[in-house]
PDB file of C-alpha atoms and ligand atoms in Angstrom:
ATOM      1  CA  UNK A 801     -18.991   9.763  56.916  1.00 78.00           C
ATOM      2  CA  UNK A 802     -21.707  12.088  58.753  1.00 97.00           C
ATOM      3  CA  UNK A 803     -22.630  10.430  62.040  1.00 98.00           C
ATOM      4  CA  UNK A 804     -26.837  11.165  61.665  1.00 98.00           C
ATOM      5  CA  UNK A 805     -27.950  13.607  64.473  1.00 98.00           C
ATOM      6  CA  UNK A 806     -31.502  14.148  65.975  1.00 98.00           C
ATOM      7  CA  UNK A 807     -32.813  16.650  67.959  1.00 99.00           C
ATOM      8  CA  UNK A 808     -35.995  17.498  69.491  1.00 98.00           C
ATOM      9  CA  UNK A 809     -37.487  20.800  69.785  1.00 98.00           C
ATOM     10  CA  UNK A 810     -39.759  20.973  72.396  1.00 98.00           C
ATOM     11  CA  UNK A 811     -40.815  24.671  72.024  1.00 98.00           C
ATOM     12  CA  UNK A 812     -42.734  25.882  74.976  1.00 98.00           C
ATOM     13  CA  UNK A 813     -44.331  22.952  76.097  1.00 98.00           C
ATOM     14  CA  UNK A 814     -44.353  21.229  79.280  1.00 98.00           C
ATOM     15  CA  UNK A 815     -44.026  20.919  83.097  1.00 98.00           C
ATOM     16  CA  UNK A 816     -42.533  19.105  85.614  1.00 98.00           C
ATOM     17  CA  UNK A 817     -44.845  16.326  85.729  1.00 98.00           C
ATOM     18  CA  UNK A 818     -44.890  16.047  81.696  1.00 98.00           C
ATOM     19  CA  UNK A 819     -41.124  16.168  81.283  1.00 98.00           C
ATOM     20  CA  UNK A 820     -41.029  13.406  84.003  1.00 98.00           C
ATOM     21  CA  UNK A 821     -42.981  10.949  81.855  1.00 98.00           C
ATOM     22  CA  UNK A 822     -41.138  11.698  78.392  1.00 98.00           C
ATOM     23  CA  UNK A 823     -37.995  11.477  80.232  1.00 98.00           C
ATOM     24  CA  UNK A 824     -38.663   8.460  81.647  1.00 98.00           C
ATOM     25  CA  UNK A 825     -39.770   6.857  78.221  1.00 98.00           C
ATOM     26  CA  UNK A 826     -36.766   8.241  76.545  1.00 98.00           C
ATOM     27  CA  UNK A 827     -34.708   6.060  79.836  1.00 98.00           C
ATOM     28  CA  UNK A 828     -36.038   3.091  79.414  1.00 97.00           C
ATOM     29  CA  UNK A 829     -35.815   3.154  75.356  1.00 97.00           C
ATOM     30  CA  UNK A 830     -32.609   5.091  75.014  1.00 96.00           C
ATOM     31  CA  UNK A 831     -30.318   1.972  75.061  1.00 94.00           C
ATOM     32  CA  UNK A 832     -32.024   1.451  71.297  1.00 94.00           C
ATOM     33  CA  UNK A 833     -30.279   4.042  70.271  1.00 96.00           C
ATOM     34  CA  UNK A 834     -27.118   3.301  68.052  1.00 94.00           C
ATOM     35  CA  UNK A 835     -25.624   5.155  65.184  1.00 95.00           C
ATOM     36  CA  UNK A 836     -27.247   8.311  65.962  1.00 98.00           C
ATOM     37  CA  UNK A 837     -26.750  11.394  68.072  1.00 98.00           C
ATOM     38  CA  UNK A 838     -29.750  12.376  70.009  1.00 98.00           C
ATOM     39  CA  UNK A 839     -30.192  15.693  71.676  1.00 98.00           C
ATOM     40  CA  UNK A 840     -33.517  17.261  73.246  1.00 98.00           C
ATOM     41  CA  UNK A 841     -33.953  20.969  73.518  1.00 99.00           C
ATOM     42  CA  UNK A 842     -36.468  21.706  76.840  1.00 98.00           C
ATOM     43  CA  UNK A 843     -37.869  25.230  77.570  1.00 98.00           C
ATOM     44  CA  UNK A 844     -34.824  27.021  79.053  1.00 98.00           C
ATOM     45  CA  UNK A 845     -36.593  27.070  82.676  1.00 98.00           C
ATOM     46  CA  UNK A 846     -36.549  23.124  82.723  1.00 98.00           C
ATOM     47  CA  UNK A 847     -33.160  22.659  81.339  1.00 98.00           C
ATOM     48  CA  UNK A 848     -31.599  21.749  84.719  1.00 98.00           C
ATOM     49  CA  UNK A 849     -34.419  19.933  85.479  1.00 98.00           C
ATOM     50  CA  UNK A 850     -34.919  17.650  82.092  1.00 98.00           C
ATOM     51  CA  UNK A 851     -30.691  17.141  82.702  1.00 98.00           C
ATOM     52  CA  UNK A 852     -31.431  15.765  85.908  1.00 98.00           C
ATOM     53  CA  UNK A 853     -33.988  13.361  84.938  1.00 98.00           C
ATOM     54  CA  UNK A 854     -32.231  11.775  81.848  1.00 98.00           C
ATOM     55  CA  UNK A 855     -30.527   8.743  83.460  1.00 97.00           C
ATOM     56  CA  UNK A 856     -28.865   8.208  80.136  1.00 95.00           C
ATOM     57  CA  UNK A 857     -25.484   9.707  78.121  1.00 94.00           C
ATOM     58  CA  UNK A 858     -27.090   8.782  75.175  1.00 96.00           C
ATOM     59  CA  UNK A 859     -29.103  11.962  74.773  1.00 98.00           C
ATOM     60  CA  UNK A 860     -27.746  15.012  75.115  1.00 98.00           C
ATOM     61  CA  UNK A 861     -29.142  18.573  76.002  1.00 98.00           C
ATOM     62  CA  UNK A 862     -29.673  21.738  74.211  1.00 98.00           C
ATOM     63  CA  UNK A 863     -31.352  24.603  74.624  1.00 98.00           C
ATOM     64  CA  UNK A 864     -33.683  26.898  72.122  1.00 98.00           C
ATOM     65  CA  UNK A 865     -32.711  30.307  72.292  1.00 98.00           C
ATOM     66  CA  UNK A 866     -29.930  32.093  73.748  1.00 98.00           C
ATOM     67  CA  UNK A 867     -28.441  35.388  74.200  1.00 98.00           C
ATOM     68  CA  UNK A 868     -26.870  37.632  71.825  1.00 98.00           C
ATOM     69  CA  UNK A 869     -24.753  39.408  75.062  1.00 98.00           C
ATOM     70  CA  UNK A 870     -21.928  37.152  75.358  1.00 96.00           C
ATOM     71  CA  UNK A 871     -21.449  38.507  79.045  1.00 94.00           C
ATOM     72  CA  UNK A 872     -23.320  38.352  82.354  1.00 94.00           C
ATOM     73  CA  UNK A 873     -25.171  41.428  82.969  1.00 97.00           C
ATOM     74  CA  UNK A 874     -28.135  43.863  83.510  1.00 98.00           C
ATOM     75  CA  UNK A 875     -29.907  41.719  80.594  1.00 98.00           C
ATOM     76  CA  UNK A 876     -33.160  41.033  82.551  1.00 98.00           C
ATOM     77  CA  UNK A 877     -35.053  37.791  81.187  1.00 97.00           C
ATOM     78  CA  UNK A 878     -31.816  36.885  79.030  1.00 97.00           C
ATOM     79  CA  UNK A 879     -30.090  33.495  79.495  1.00 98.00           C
ATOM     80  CA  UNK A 880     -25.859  33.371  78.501  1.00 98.00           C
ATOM     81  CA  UNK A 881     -24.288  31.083  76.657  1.00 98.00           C
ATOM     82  CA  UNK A 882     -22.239  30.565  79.789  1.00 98.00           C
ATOM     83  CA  UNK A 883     -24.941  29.630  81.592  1.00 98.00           C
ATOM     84  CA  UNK A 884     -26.450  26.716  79.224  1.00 98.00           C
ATOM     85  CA  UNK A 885     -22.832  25.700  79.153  1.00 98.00           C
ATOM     86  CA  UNK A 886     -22.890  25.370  83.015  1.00 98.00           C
ATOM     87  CA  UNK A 887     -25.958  23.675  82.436  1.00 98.00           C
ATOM     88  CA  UNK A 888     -24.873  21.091  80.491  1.00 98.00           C
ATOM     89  CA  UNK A 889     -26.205  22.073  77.091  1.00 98.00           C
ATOM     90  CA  UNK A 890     -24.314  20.697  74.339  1.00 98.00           C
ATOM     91  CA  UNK A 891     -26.072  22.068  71.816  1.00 99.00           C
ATOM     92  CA  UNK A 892     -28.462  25.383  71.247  1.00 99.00           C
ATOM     93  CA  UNK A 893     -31.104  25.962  68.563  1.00 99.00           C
ATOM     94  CA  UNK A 894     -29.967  29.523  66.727  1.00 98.00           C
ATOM     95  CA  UNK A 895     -32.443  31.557  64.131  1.00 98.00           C
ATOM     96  CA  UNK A 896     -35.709  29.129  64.707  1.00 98.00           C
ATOM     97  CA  UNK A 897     -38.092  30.506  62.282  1.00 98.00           C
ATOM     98  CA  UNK A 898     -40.229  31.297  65.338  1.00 98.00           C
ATOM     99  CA  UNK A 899     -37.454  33.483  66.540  1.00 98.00           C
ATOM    100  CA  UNK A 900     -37.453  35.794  63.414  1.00 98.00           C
ATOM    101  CA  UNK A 901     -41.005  35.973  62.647  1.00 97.00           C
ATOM    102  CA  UNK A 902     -42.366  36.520  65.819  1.00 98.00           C
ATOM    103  CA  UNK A 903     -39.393  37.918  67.960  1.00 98.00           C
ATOM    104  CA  UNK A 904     -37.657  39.517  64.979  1.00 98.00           C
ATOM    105  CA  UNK A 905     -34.387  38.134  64.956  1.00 98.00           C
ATOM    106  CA  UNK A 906     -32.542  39.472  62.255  1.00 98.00           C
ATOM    107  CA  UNK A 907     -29.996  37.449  60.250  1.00 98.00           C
ATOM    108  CA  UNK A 908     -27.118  39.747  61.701  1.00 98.00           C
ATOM    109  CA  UNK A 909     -28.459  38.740  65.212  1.00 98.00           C
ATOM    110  CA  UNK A 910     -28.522  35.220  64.358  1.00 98.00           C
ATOM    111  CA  UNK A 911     -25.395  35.421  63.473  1.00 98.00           C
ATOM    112  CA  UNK A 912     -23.518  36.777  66.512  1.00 98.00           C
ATOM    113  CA  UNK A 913     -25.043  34.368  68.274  1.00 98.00           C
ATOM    114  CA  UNK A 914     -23.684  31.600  66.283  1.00 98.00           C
ATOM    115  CA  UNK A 915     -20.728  33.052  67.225  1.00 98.00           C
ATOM    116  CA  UNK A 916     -21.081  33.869  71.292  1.00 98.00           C
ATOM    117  CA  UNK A 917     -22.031  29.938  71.106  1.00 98.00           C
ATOM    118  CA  UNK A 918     -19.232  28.620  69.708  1.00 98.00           C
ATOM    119  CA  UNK A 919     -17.059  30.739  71.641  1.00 98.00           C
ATOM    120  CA  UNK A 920     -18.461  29.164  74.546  1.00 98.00           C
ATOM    121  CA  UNK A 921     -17.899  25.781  73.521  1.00 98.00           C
ATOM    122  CA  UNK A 922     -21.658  25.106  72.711  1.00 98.00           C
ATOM    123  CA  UNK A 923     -22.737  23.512  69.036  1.00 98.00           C
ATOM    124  CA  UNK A 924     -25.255  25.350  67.267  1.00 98.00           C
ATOM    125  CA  UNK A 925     -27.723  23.915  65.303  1.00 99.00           C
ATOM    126  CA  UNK A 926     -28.521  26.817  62.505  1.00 99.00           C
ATOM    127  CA  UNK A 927     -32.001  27.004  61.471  1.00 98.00           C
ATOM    128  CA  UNK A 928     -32.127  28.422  57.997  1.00 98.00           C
ATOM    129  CA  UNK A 929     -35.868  28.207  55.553  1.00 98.00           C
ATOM    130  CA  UNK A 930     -38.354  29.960  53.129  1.00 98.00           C
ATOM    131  CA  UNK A 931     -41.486  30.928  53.720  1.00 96.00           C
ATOM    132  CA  UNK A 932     -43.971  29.700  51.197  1.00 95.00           C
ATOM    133  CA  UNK A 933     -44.348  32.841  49.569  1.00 95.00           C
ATOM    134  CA  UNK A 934     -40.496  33.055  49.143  1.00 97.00           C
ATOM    135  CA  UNK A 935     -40.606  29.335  47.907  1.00 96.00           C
ATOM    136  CA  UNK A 936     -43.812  30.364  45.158  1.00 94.00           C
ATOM    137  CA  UNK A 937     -42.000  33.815  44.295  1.00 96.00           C
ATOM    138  CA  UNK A 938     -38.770  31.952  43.294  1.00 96.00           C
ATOM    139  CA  UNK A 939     -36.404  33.709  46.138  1.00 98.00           C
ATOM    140  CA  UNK A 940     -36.163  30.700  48.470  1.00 97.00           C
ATOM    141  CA  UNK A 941     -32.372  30.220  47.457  1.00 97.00           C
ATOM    142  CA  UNK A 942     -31.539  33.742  47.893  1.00 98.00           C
ATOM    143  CA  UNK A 943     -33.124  33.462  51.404  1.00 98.00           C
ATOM    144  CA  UNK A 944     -31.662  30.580  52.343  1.00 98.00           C
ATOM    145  CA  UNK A 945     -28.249  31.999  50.919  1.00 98.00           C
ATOM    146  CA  UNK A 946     -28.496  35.426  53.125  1.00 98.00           C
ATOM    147  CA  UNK A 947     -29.632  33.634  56.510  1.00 98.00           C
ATOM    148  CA  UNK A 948     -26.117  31.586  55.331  1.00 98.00           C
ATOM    149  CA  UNK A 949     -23.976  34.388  54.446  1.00 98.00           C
ATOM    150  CA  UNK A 950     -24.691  36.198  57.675  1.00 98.00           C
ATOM    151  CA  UNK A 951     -23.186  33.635  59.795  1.00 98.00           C
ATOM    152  CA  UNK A 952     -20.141  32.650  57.212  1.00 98.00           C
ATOM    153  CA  UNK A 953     -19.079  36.219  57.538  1.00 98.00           C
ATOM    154  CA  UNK A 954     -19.186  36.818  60.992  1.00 98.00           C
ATOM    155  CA  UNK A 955     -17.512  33.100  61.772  1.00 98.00           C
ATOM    156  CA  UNK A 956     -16.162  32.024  58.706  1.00 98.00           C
ATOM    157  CA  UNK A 957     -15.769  28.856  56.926  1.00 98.00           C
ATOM    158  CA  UNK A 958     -13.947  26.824  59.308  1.00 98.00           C
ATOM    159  CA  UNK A 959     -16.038  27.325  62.285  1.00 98.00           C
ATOM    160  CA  UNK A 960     -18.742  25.176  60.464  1.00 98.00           C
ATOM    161  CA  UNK A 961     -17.052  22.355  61.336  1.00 98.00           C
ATOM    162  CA  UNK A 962     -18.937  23.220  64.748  1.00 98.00           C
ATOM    163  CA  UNK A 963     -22.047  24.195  63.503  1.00 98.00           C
ATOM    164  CA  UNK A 964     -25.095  21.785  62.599  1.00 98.00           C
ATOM    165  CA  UNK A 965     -27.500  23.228  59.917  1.00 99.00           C
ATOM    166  CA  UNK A 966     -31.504  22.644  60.341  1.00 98.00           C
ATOM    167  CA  UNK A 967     -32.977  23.137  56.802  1.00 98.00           C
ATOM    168  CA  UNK A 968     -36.701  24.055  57.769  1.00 98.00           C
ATOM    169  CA  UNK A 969     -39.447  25.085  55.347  1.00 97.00           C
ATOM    170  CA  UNK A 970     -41.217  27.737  57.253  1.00 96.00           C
ATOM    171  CA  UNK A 971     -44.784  26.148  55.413  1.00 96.00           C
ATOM    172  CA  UNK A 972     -43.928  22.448  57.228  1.00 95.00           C
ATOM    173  CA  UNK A 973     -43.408  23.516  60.544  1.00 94.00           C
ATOM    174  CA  UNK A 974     -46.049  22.283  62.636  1.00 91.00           C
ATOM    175  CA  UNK A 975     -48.488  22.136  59.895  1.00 92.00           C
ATOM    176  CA  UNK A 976     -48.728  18.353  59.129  1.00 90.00           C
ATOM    177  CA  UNK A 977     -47.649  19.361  55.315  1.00 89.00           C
ATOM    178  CA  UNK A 978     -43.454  17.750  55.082  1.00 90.00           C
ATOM    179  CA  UNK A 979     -41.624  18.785  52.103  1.00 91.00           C
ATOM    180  CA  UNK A 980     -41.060  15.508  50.022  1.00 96.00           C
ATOM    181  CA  UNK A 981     -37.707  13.724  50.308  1.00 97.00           C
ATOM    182  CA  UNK A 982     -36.889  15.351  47.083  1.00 97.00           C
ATOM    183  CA  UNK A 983     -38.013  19.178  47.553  1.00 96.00           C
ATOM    184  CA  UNK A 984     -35.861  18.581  51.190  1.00 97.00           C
ATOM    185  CA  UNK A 985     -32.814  16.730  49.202  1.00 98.00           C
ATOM    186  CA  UNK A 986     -32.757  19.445  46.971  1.00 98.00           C
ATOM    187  CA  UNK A 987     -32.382  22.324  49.172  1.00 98.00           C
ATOM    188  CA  UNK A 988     -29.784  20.002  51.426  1.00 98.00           C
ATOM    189  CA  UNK A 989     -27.699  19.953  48.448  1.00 98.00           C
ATOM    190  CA  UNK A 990     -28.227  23.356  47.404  1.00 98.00           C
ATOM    191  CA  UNK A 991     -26.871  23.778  51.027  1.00 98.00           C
ATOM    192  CA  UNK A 992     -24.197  21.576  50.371  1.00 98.00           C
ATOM    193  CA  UNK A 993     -23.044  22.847  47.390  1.00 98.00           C
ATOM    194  CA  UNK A 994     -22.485  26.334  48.760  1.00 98.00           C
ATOM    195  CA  UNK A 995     -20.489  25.332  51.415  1.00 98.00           C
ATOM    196  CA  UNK A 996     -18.824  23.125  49.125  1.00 98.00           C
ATOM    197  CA  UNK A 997     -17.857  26.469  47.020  1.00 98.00           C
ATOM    198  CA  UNK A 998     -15.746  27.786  50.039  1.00 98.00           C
ATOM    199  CA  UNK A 999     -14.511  24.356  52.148  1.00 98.00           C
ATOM    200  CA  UNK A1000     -15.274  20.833  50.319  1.00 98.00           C
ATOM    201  CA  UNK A1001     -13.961  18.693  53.188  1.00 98.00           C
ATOM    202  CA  UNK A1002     -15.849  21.391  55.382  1.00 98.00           C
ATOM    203  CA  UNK A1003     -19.021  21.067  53.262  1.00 98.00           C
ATOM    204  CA  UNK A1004     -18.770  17.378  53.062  1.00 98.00           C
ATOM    205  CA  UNK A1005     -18.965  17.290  57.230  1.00 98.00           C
ATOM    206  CA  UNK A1006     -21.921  19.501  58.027  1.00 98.00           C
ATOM    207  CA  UNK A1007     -24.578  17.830  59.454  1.00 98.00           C
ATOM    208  CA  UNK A1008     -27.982  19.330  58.091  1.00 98.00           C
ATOM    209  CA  UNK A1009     -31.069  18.249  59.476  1.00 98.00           C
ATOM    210  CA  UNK A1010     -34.337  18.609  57.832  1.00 98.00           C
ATOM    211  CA  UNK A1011     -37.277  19.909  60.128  1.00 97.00           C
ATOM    212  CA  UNK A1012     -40.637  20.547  59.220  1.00 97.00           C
ATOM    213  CA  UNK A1013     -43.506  17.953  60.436  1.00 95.00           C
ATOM    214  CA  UNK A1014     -41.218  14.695  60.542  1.00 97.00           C
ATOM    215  CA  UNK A1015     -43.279  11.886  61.964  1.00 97.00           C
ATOM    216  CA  UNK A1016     -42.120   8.336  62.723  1.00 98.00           C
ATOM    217  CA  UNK A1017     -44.054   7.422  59.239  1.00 97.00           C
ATOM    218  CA  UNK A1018     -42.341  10.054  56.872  1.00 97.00           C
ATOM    219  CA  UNK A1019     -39.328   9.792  58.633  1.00 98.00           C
ATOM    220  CA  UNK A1020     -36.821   7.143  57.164  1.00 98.00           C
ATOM    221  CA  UNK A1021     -38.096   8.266  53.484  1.00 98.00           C
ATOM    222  CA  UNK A1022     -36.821  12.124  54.227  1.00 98.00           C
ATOM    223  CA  UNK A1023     -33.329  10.183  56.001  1.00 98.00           C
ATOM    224  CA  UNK A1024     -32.765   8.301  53.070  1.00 97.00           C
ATOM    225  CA  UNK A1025     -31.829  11.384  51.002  1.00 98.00           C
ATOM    226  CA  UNK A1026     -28.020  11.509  50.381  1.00 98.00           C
ATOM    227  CA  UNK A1027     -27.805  15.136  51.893  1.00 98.00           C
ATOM    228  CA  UNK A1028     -30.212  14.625  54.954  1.00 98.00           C
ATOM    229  CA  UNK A1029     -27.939  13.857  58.299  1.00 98.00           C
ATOM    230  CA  UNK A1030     -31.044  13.592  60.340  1.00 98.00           C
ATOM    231  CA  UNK A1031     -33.684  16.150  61.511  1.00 98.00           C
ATOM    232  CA  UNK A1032     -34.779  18.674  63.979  1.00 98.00           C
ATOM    233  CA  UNK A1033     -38.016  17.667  65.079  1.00 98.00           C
ATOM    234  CA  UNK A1034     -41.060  19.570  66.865  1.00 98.00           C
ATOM    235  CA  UNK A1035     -44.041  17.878  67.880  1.00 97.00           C
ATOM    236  CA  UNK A1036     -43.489  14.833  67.425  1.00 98.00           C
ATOM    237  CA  UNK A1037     -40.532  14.814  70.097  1.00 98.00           C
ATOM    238  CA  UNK A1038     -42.924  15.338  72.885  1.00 98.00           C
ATOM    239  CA  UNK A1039     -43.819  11.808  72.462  1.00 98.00           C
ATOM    240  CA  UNK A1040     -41.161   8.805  73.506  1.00 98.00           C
ATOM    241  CA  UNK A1041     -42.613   6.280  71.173  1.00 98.00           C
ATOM    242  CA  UNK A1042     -42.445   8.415  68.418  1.00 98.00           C
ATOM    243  CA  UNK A1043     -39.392  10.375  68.855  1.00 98.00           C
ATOM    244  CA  UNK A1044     -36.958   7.032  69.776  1.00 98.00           C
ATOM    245  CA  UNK A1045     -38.674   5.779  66.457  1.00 98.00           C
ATOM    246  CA  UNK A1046     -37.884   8.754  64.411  1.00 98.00           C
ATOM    247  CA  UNK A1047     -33.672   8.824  65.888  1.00 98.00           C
ATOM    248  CA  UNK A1048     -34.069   5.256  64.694  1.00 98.00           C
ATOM    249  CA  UNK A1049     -34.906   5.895  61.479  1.00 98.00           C
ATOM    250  CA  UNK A1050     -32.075   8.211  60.849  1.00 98.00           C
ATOM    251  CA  UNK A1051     -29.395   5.544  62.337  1.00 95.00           C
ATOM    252  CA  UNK A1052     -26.746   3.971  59.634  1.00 85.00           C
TER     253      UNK A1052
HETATM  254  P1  PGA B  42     -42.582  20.350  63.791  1.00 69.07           P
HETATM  255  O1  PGA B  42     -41.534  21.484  64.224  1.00 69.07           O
HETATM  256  O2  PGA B  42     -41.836  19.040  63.761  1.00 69.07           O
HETATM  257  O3  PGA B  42     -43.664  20.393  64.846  1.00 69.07           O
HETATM  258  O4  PGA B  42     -43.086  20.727  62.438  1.00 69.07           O
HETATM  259  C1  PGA B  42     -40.204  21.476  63.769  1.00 69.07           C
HETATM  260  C2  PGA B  42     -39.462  22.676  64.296  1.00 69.07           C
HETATM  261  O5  PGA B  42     -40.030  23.773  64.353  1.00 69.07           O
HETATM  262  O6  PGA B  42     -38.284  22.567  64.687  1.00 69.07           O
END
């Protein structure tokens, strides 16, 4: 049975003063929280700070980016994996589909960080989607299958019992348009099914959120789905309310 996991992705939004009022909604709600893992993913340069204002367990951190050097360095502007791990990060977003469009990560880059992560003792949480031109020009499982195949070679099968999955439709993120529960259930189990072809107990234990424009009203619909373990969510997880209502959703 796959415990549900939810994460928020709070891209680069934020300061001291925000972070201090979300926080202290997620406190006082966090207790609600039961049957789901929770994890929130601050800008890097409020990690330590978010950490130290969560006066909960409940809700782990992560971070959104990390390096690809797996060593300390002359890297300037580079955070290690060592580092978010002396942090406190549990968890760190890898291959965000802001990442490769606009910074160019590559799949091979993506990749070795997967692995620098889990060598470090840090979960990743795999972002793999299509664009909508991919989706329309009948690639989008080829896509999804190379962003996969990357990581599987570098790492392998069995490290994915360490790795969580984020399917995300490039067209849903932070446009207001979800995929429906059955365009997302599909891919999931396309996802699945892969894995499944190399490691079924491995397959059957990889938690793969959705992300792509969940809101506390589309929320439980999208969770429902038999190959949906929860979801990696963006703007909507810079609101308390609405992000403790959306981990709700996804509890069992
Ligand atoms: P969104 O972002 O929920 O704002 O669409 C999701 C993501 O990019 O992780």
């Amino acid at each position: 049975m796959r415990k549900p996991f939810v994460a928020g992705n709070w891209k680069m939004h934020g300061s001291k003063a925000f972070i201090l009022n979300l926080v202290t909604g997620l406190n006082a709600k966090s207790s609600e929280l039961k049957g789901v893992d929770v994890a929130i993913c601050p800008p890097s340069l409020y990690i330590d700070f978010t950490k130290r204002s969560l006066s909960t367990e409940v809700i782990a951190i992560g971070a959104q980016n990390m390096a690809e050097e797996p060593h300390q360095g002359a890297f300037t502007g580079e955070g290690s994996a060592s580092m978010l791990k002396d942090l406190g990060c549990r968890y760190v977003i890898l291959g965000h589909s802001e990442r490769r469009a606009i910074y160019g990560e590559t799949n091979s880059e993506v990749a070795n960080k997967v692995q620098v992560a889990l060598d470090a003792g840090i979960t990743p949480i795999l972002c793999v989607g299509e664009t909508l031109e991919e989706r329309e020009s009948g690639i989008m499982e080829s896509i999804i299958s190379e962003q996969l195949d990357a990581v599987l070679g570098l790492v392998g099968i069995a490290a994915f019992k360490g790795v969580v999955i984020a399917y995300e439709p490039v067209w849903a993120i932070g446009t207001g348009v979800t995929a429906s529960p059955e365009q997302a259930q599909e891919v999931h189990a396309f996802i699945r099914a892969k894995l499944s072809g190399l490691d079924e107990n491995i397959a059957a234990g990889v938690v793969i959120q959705y992300g792509g424009s969940v809101k506390p009203n589309n929320a439980k619909e999208l969770f429902g789905q038999p190959d949906i373990d929860g979801g990696l969510i963006g703007g909507a997880s810079l609101d308390a309310d609405d992000f403790i209502a959306i981990c709700k959703a996804a509890e069992i």
